[in-house]
Coordinates of C-alpha atoms and ligand atoms in Angstrom, one line a residue:
X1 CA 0.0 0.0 0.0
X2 CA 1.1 3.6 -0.3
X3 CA 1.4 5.9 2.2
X4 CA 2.3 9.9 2.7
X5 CA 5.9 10.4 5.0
X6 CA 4.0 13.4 6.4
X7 CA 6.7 14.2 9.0
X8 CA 10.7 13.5 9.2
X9 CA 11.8 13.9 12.6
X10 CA 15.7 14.4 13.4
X11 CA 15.9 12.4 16.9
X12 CA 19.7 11.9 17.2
X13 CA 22.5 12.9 14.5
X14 CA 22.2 9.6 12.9
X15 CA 18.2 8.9 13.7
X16 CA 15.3 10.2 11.8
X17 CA 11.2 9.1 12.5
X18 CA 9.6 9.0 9.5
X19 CA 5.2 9.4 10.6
X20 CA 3.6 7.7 7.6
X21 CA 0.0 8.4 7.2
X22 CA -2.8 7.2 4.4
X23 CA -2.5 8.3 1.1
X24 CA -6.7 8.9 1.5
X25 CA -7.0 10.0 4.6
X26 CA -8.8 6.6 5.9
X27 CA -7.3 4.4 8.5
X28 CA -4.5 2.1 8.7
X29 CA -4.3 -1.6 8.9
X30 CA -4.4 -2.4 12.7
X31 CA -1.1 -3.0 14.2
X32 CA 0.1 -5.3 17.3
X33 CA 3.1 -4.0 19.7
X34 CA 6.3 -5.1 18.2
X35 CA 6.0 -5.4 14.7
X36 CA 7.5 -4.4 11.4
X37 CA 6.7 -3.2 7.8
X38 CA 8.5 -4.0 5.0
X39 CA 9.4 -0.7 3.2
X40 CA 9.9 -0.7 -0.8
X41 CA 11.7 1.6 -1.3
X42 CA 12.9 3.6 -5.0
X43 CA 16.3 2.3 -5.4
X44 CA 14.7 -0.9 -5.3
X45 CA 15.6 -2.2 -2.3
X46 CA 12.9 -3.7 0.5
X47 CA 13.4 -3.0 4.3
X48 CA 12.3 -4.0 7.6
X49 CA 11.4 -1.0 9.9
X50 CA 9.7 -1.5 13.0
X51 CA 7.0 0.4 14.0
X52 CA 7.5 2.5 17.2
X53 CA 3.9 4.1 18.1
X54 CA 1.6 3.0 20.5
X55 CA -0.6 0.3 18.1
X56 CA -3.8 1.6 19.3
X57 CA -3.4 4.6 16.7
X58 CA -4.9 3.8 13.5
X59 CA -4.1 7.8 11.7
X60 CA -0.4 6.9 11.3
X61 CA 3.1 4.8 11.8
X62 CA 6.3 5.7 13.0
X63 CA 9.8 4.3 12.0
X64 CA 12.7 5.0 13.0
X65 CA 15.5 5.0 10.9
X66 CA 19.1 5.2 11.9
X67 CA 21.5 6.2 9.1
X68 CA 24.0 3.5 9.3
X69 CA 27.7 3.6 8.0
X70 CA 27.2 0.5 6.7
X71 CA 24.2 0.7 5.2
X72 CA 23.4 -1.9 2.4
X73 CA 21.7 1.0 0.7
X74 CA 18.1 0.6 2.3
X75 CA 18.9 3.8 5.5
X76 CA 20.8 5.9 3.1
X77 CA 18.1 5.7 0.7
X78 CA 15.3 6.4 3.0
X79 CA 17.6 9.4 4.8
X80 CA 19.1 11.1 1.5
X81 CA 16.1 10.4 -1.3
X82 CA 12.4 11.2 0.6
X83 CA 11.1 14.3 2.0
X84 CA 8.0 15.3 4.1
X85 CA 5.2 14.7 1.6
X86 CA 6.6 11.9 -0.6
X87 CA 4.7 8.4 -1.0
X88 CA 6.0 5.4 0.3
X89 CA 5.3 1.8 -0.9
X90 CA 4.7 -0.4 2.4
X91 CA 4.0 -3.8 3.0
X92 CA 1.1 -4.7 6.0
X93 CA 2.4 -4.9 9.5
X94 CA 3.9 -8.3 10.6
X95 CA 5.0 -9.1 14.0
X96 CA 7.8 -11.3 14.7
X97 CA 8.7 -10.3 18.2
X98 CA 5.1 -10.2 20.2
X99 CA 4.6 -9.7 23.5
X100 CA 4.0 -12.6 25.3
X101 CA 0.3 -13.4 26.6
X102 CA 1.8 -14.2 29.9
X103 CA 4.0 -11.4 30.8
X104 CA 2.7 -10.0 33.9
X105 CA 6.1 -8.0 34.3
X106 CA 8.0 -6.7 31.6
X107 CA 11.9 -5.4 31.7
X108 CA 12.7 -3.9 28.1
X109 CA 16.0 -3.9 27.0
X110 CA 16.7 -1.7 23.8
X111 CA 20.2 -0.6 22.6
X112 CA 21.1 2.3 20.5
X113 CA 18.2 2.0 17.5
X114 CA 16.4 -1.0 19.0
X115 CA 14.3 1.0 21.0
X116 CA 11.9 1.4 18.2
X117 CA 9.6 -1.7 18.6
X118 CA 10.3 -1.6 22.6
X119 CA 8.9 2.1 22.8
X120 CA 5.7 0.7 21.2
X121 CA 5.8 -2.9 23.5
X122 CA 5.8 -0.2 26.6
X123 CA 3.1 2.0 25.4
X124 CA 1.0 -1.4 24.9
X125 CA 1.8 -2.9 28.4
X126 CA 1.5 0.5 29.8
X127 CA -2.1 0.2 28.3
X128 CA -2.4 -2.6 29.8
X129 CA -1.4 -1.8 33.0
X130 CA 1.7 -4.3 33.2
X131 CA 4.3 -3.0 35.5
X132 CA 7.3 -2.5 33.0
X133 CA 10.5 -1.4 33.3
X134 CA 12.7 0.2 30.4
X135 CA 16.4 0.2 30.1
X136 CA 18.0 1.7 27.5
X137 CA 21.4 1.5 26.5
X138 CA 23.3 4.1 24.5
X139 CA 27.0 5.5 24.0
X140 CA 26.0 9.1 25.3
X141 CA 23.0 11.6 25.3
X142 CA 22.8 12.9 22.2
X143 CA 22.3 9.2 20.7
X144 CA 19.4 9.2 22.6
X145 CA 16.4 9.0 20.5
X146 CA 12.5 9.5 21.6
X147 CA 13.5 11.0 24.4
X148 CA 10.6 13.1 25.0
X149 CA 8.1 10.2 24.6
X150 CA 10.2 8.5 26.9
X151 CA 10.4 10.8 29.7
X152 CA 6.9 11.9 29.3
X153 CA 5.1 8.6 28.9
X154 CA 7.3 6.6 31.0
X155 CA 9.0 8.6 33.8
X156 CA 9.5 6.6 36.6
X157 CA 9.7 2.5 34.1
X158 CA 12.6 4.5 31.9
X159 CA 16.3 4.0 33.1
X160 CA 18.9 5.8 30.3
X161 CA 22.4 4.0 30.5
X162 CA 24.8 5.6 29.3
X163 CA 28.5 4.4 29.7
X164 CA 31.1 2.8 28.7
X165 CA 31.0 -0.9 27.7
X166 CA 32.5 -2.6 30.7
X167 CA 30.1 -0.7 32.9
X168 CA 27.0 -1.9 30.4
X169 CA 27.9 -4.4 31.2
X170 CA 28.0 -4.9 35.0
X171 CA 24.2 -3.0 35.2
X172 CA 22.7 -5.4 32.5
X173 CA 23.9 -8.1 34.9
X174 CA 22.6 -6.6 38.1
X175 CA 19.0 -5.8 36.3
X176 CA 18.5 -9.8 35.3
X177 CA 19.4 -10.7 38.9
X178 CA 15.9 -10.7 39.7
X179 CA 14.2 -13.8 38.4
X180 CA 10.7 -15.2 38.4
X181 CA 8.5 -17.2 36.1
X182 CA 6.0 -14.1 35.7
X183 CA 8.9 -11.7 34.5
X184 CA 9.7 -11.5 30.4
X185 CA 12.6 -10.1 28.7
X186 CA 12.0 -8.4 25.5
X187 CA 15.8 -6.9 24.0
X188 CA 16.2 -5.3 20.8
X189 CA 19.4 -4.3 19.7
X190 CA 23.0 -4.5 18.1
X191 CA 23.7 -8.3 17.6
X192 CA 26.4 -8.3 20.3
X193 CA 24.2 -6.6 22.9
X194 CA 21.3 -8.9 22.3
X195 CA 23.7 -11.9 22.6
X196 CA 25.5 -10.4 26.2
X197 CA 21.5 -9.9 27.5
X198 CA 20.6 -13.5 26.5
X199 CA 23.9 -14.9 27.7
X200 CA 23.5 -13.1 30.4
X201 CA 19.7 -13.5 31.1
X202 CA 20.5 -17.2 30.8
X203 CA 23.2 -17.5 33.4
X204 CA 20.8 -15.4 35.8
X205 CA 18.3 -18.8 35.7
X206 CA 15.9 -16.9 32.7
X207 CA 13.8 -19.7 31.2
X208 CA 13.9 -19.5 27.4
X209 CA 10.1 -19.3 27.1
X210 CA 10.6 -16.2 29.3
X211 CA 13.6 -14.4 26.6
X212 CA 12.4 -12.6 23.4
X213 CA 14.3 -10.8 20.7
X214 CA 14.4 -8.9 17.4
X215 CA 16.5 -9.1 14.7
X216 CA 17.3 -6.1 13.1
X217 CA 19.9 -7.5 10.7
X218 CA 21.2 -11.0 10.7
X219 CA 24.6 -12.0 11.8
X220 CA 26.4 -12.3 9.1
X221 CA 27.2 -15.9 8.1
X222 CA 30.3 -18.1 7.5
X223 CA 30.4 -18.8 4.1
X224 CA 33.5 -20.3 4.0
X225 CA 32.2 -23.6 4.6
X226 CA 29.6 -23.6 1.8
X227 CA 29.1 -26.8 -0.3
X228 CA 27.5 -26.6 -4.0
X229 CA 23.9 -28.6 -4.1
X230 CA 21.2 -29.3 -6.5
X231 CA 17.8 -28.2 -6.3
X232 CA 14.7 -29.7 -8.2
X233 CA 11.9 -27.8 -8.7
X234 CA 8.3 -30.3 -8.4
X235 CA 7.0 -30.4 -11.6
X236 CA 9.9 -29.4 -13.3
X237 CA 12.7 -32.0 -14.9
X238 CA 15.6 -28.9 -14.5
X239 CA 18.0 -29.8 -12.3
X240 CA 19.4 -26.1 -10.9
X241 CA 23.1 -26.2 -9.7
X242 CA 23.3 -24.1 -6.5
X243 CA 27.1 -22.7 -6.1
X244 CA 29.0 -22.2 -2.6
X245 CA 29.2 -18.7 -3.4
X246 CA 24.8 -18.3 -4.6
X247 CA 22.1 -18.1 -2.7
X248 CA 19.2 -20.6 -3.4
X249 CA 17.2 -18.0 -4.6
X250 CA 19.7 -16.5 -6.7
X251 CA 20.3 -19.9 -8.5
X252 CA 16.3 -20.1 -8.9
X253 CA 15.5 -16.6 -10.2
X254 CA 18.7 -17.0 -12.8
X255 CA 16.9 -19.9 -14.3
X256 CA 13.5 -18.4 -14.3
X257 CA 12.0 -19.8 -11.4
X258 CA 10.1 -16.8 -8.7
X259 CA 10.4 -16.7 -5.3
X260 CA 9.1 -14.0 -3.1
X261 CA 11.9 -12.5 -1.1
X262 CA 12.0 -9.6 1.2
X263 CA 15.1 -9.2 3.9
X264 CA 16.9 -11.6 2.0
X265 CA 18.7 -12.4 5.3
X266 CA 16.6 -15.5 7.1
X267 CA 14.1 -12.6 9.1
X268 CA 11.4 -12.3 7.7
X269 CA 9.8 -15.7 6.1
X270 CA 9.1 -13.9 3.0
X271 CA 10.6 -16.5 1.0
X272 CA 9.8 -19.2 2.9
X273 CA 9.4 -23.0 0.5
X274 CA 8.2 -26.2 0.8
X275 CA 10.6 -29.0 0.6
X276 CA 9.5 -32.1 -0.7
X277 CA 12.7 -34.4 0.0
X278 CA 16.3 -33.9 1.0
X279 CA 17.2 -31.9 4.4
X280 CA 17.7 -28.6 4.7
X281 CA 20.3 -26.5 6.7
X282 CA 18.4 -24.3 8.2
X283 CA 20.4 -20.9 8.5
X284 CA 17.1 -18.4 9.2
X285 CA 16.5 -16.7 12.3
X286 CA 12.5 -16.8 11.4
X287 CA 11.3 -20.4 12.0
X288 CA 11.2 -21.9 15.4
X289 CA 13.4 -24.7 16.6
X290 CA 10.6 -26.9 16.1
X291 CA 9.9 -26.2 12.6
X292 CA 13.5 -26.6 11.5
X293 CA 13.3 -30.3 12.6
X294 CA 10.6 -31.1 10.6
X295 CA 12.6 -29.9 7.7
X296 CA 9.6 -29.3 5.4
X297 CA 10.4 -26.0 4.2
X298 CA 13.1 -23.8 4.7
X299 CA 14.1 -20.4 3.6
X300 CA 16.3 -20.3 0.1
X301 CA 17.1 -16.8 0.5
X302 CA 19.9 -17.8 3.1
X303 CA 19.6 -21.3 4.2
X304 CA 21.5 -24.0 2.0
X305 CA 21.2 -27.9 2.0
X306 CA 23.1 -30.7 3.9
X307 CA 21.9 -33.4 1.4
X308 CA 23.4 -33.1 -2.0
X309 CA 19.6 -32.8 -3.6
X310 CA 16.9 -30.5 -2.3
X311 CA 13.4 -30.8 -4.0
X312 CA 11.1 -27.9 -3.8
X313 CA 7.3 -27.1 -4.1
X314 CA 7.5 -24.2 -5.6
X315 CA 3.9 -21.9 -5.3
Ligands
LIG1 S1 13.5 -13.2 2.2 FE1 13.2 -12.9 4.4 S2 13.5 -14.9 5.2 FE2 14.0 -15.1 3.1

């Protein structure tokens, strides 16, 4: 669907919030706390953004965007190439990273950029009048972003950290020393900071059922180790080579075959495919433990095959 960016908001040097609103004035696809839209954007590229507004709202979304040095070209786009009053092409709101129906206390973890879906998880438990509390973890003040919706929505559930990493560290630690089976963790964040929360989280006595995450961008992957396989599509007699150094999908679209893909990095499920026989290795962050065992599908945009033959159902 399209959308209007009727307001840019410059929350930190490197952050902007982009409110998106309807191209006809009408209302927006409802929303749950935690999710994401996929964002087409002109230089072709699709991204994930995650929407940081309370979801009862139905005039408007809010991303925020940090301009990253290493952007694969989706931030600088959306930072350099749109003003206030362009169209956007967006996908509908998916969530990946829901708040648990069981969470009768909340602690919220969110480092540097990651605090977009957590500001919207607070304003829904806040709704719902779950005690919360908020930490949030940046490298000093000025990286601060939302601050204002921060200290005026949640002035006594927000804690700002803002240190060095060694001392990070140490308060991350001391927050998770409290456990019990009512309390969930919801951390958004650089890879490494996630990771140190989970570990850490983990070590504290944190069940798993009681951890959630999002995934901004996957780790990146060792390739190093990749093997070549072959895929057959059902109902096709072409046998499609897949390279160490191609993607599933890339080997498929070369010879003509379509599959959907959005993140193109094992988040999303965009591209997710049947597999009639041969086992996958499952290298996706999206599907659960469970569903990689079954190995009926998999995701060909970054997952790869530990038998030499995969065949696909292709929709
Ligand atoms: S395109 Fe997103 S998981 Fe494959």
């Amino acid at each position: 669907m399209d959308v209007i960016i009727s307001k840019i908001h410059q929350l930190t040097p490197s952050i902007r919030a982009f409110e998106l609103v309807p191209v006809n004035g009408a209302s927006l696809p409802q929303f749950e706390a935690g999710s994401h839209i996929d964002v087409h954007l002109k230089n072709g590229l699709t991204r994930q953004y995650s929407l940081s507004n309370c979801c009862s709202e139905k005039h408007r979304y809010v991303i925020g965007v940090l301009h990253d040095e290493n952007s694969r070209g989706g931030s600088r786009c959306l930072h350099q190439q749109y003003s206030e009053g362009d169209r956007l092409s967006i996908g509908t709101p998916r969530n990946l990273f829901e708040i648990h129906p069981e969470t009768q206390k909340a602690v919220l973890f969110a480092g540097g950029i990651g605090i977009t879906p957590i500001l919207s998880m607070a304003y829904r438990l806040k709704h719902q009048q779950i005690p919360l509390e908020l930490h949030y973890f940046v490298r000093s003040h000025e990286m601060i972003a939302f601050y204002g919706n921060l200290t005026e929505h949640f002035p006594d559930q927000v804690h700002f950290h803002i240190q060095d990493q060694a001392e990070t560290q140490c308060e991350i630690a001391q927050v998770l020393e409290e456990v019990s089976a009512n309390r969930h963790l919801y951390v958004c964040g650089p890879t490494g900071f996630m990771q140190f929360v989970m570990n850490s989280a983990q070590q504290a006595g944190w069940s798993d059922e009681q951890l959630h995450q999002e995934h901004f961008v996957a780790q990146q992957a060792d390739h190093s180790q990749n093997e070549a396989f072959t895929i057959e599509v059902l109902g096709s007699d072409r046998k499609i080579e897949v390279p160490p150094h191609q993607t599933a999908t890339q080997a498929l679209l070369e010879h003509g075959f379509n599959v959907p893909i959005s993140c193109e990095q094992g988040i999303c499920g965009t591209c997710i495919t049947r597999v009639v026989s041969g086992t996958p290795d499952h290298r996706d962050l999206f599907m659960t433990d469970e569903e990689h065992a079954l190995n009926n599908q998999f995701t060909p945009c970054c997952s790869r095959a530990k038998s030499k033959k995969l065949v696909l159902e292709l929709t």
